[in-house]
């Protein structure tokens, strides 16, 4: 298994993301592996957006559409929990970018 789980946003036309290897994490009772990453911590405390060339200081993590990728070990399949606004506009484009990571 070489799958990743994690969180991401779409801010200022930029995909801002952070992932973890699913193999390093334990599944829940339903077989889902979720990242231990938290949107608020990564955005507000770790200023992850700066790694992507964005200067969004003093912005809140919830001001931008955010999403999460989880993995199910029983199905050997990733699930993307995508903000509705992202899915309607960028669903396929974002999915292709995430698959290349």
Coordinates of N, CA and C in Angstrom, one line a residue:
X1 N 0.8 -1.2 0.0 CA 0.0 0.0 0.0 C 0.9 1.2 0.0
X2 N 0.7 2.1 -1.0 CA 1.5 3.3 -1.1 C 0.5 4.5 -1.1
X3 N -0.6 4.5 -0.5 CA -1.6 5.5 -0.6 C -1.3 6.6 0.5
X4 N -1.8 7.8 0.2 CA -1.6 8.9 1.1 C -3.0 9.4 1.5
X5 N -3.0 10.0 2.7 CA -4.2 10.6 3.2 C -3.8 12.0 3.6
X6 N -4.8 12.9 3.7 CA -4.4 14.2 4.1 C -5.5 15.3 3.9
X7 N -5.1 16.5 4.0 CA -6.0 17.6 3.9 C -5.6 18.6 2.8
X8 N -6.5 19.3 2.3 CA -6.2 20.4 1.3 C -7.2 21.5 1.2
X9 N -6.8 22.6 0.6 CA -7.7 23.7 0.4 C -7.5 24.1 -1.1
X10 N -8.4 25.0 -1.6 CA -8.2 25.6 -2.8 C -8.3 27.1 -2.5
X11 N -7.1 27.8 -2.5 CA -7.0 29.2 -2.1 C -6.3 30.0 -3.2
X12 N -6.9 31.1 -3.6 CA -6.3 32.0 -4.6 C -5.8 31.2 -5.8
X13 N -6.7 30.3 -6.3 CA -6.4 29.5 -7.5 C -5.2 28.5 -7.3
X14 N -4.9 28.2 -6.1 CA -3.8 27.3 -5.7 C -4.2 26.1 -4.9
X15 N -3.8 25.0 -5.2 CA -4.0 23.8 -4.4 C -3.0 23.7 -3.3
X16 N -3.5 23.9 -2.1 CA -2.6 23.9 -0.9 C -2.9 22.6 -0.1
X17 N -1.9 21.8 0.1 CA -2.2 20.4 0.6 C -1.0 19.9 1.5
X18 N -1.4 19.0 2.3 CA -0.4 18.3 3.2 C -0.9 16.8 3.3
X19 N 0.0 15.9 3.1 CA -0.4 14.5 3.2 C 0.5 13.7 4.1
X20 N 0.0 12.5 4.4 CA 0.8 11.5 5.2 C 0.6 10.1 4.5
X21 N 1.6 9.3 4.7 CA 1.5 8.0 4.2 C 0.5 7.2 5.0
X22 N -0.4 6.5 4.3 CA -1.5 5.8 5.0 C -0.9 4.6 5.8
X23 N 0.2 4.1 5.3 CA 0.8 2.9 5.9 C 1.3 3.2 7.4
X24 N 1.5 4.5 7.6 CA 2.0 4.9 9.0 C 0.9 5.1 10.0
X25 N -0.3 5.0 9.6 CA -1.5 5.2 10.4 C -2.4 4.0 10.6
X26 N -3.1 4.0 11.7 CA -4.0 2.8 11.9 C -5.4 3.1 11.5
X27 N -6.0 2.0 10.9 CA -7.4 2.2 10.5 C -8.4 2.2 11.6
X28 N -9.5 2.8 11.4 CA -10.6 2.7 12.5 C -11.3 1.4 12.3
X29 N -12.4 1.2 13.1 CA -13.1 -0.1 13.1 C -13.8 -0.4 11.8
X30 N -14.0 0.6 10.9 CA -14.6 0.4 9.6 C -13.6 0.2 8.5
X31 N -12.3 0.3 8.8 CA -11.2 0.1 7.9 C -10.8 1.4 7.2
X32 N -11.2 2.5 7.7 CA -10.8 3.8 7.2 C -9.6 4.3 7.9
X33 N -8.6 4.8 7.1 CA -7.4 5.5 7.6 C -7.6 7.0 7.3
X34 N -7.6 7.8 8.3 CA -7.7 9.2 8.2 C -6.4 9.9 8.7
X35 N -6.1 11.0 8.1 CA -4.9 11.8 8.5 C -5.1 12.3 10.0
X36 N -4.0 12.5 10.7 CA -4.0 13.1 12.0 C -3.9 14.6 11.8
X37 N -3.7 15.1 10.6 CA -3.6 16.5 10.3 C -4.9 17.3 10.5
X38 N -4.8 18.5 11.0 CA -6.0 19.3 11.3 C -5.9 20.6 10.5
X39 N -7.0 20.9 9.8 CA -7.1 22.1 9.0 C -6.7 23.4 9.7
X40 N -7.3 23.6 10.9 CA -7.0 24.8 11.7 C -5.5 24.9 12.1
X41 N -4.9 23.8 12.5 CA -3.5 23.8 13.0 C -2.6 24.1 11.8
X42 N -2.8 23.4 10.7 CA -1.9 23.6 9.5 C -2.0 25.0 8.9
X43 N -3.2 25.5 8.9 CA -3.4 26.9 8.3 C -3.0 28.0 9.2
X44 N -3.5 28.0 10.5 CA -3.3 29.1 11.4 C -2.0 29.0 12.1
X45 N -1.6 27.9 12.6 CA -0.4 27.7 13.4 C 0.9 27.5 12.5
X46 N 0.7 26.6 11.5 CA 1.9 26.3 10.7 C 2.0 27.0 9.4
X47 N 1.0 27.9 9.1 CA 0.9 28.7 7.9 C 1.3 28.0 6.6
X48 N 0.7 26.8 6.4 CA 1.0 26.0 5.3 C 0.9 26.7 3.9
X49 N 0.1 27.6 3.8 CA -0.1 28.4 2.6 C 1.2 29.0 2.1
X50 N 2.1 29.4 3.0 CA 3.3 30.0 2.6 C 4.2 29.1 1.8
X51 N 4.1 27.8 2.0 CA 4.9 26.8 1.3 C 4.5 26.8 -0.2
X52 N 3.3 27.4 -0.5 CA 2.8 27.4 -1.9 C 2.8 28.8 -2.4
X53 N 3.6 29.7 -1.8 CA 3.8 31.1 -2.3 C 2.7 32.0 -2.0
X54 N 1.8 31.7 -1.1 CA 0.7 32.5 -0.8 C 0.9 33.3 0.5
X55 N 0.6 34.6 0.5 CA 0.7 35.4 1.7 C -0.7 35.7 2.2
X56 N -1.2 34.8 3.0 CA -2.5 34.9 3.5 C -2.6 35.1 5.0
X57 N -1.6 35.8 5.5 CA -1.5 35.9 7.0 C -2.8 36.6 7.5
X58 N -3.1 36.2 8.7 CA -4.3 36.7 9.4 C -5.6 36.3 8.7
X59 N -5.6 35.2 7.9 CA -6.8 34.7 7.3 C -7.2 33.4 8.1
X60 N -8.5 33.1 8.1 CA -8.9 31.9 8.8 C -9.0 30.7 7.9
X61 N -8.7 29.6 8.4 CA -8.7 28.3 7.5 C -10.0 28.1 6.9
X62 N -11.1 28.5 7.5 CA -12.4 28.2 6.9 C -12.9 29.2 5.9
X63 N -12.1 30.2 5.6 CA -12.4 31.2 4.5 C -12.2 30.6 3.1
X64 N -11.5 29.5 3.0 CA -11.3 28.9 1.7 C -11.9 27.4 1.7
X65 N -12.4 27.0 0.6 CA -12.9 25.6 0.5 C -11.8 24.6 0.9
X66 N -12.2 23.7 1.8 CA -11.2 22.7 2.3 C -11.8 21.3 2.1
X67 N -10.9 20.4 2.1 CA -11.3 19.0 1.9 C -10.3 18.0 2.5
X68 N -10.6 16.7 2.4 CA -9.9 15.7 3.1 C -9.9 14.4 2.2
X69 N -8.7 13.7 2.3 CA -8.6 12.4 1.6 C -8.4 11.3 2.6
X70 N -9.2 10.3 2.6 CA -9.1 9.1 3.5 C -8.9 7.9 2.7
X71 N -8.5 6.8 3.3 CA -8.2 5.6 2.6 C -8.9 4.4 3.3
X72 N -9.6 3.5 2.6 CA -10.2 2.4 3.2 C -9.4 1.1 2.8
X73 N -8.9 0.5 3.8 CA -8.0 -0.7 3.6 C -8.7 -1.9 3.1
X74 N -10.0 -2.1 3.5 CA -10.8 -3.2 3.1 C -11.1 -3.1 1.6
X75 N -11.3 -1.9 1.1 CA -11.7 -1.7 -0.3 C -10.5 -1.3 -1.2
X76 N -9.3 -1.0 -0.5 CA -8.1 -0.6 -1.2 C -8.5 0.6 -2.1
X77 N -9.2 1.6 -1.5 CA -9.7 2.7 -2.3 C -9.7 4.0 -1.4
X78 N -9.3 5.1 -2.1 CA -9.3 6.4 -1.5 C -10.6 7.1 -1.7
X79 N -11.0 7.9 -0.6 CA -12.2 8.7 -0.7 C -11.8 10.1 -0.5
X80 N -12.4 11.0 -1.4 CA -12.1 12.4 -1.2 C -13.4 13.1 -0.8
X81 N -13.3 13.7 0.4 CA -14.4 14.5 1.0 C -14.1 15.9 0.5
X82 N -14.9 16.3 -0.6 CA -14.6 17.5 -1.3 C -15.7 18.6 -1.0
X83 N -15.3 19.8 -0.6 CA -16.2 20.8 -0.4 C -17.1 21.0 -1.7
X84 N -18.4 21.2 -1.5 CA -19.3 21.2 -2.6 C -18.9 22.3 -3.7
X85 N -18.4 23.4 -3.2 CA -18.0 24.4 -4.2 C -16.8 24.0 -5.1
X86 N -15.9 23.2 -4.5 CA -14.8 22.7 -5.3 C -15.2 21.6 -6.2
X87 N -16.1 20.8 -5.8 CA -16.6 19.7 -6.6 C -17.3 20.2 -7.9
X88 N -18.1 21.2 -7.7 CA -18.9 21.7 -8.8 C -18.0 22.3 -9.8
X89 N -16.9 22.9 -9.5 CA -16.1 23.7 -10.4 C -14.8 22.9 -10.8
X90 N -14.1 22.3 -9.8 CA -12.8 21.8 -10.0 C -12.7 20.3 -9.7
X91 N -13.7 19.6 -9.5 CA -13.6 18.2 -9.1 C -12.7 17.4 -9.8
X92 N -12.7 17.3 -11.1 CA -11.9 16.5 -11.9 C -10.4 17.0 -11.9
X93 N -10.2 18.3 -12.0 CA -8.9 18.8 -12.1 C -8.2 18.6 -10.8
X94 N -8.8 18.8 -9.6 CA -8.2 18.6 -8.3 C -7.9 17.1 -8.1
X95 N -8.8 16.2 -8.6 CA -8.6 14.8 -8.4 C -7.3 14.4 -9.2
X96 N -7.1 14.9 -10.4 CA -6.0 14.5 -11.2 C -4.7 15.0 -10.5
X97 N -4.7 16.2 -10.0 CA -3.5 16.7 -9.3 C -3.2 15.8 -8.0
X98 N -4.2 15.5 -7.3 CA -3.9 14.7 -6.1 C -3.4 13.3 -6.4
X99 N -3.9 12.7 -7.5 CA -3.4 11.4 -7.9 C -1.9 11.4 -8.3
X100 N -1.4 12.5 -8.7 CA 0.0 12.6 -9.1 C 0.9 12.8 -8.0
X101 N 0.4 13.1 -6.8 CA 1.3 13.3 -5.6 C 1.9 12.0 -5.1

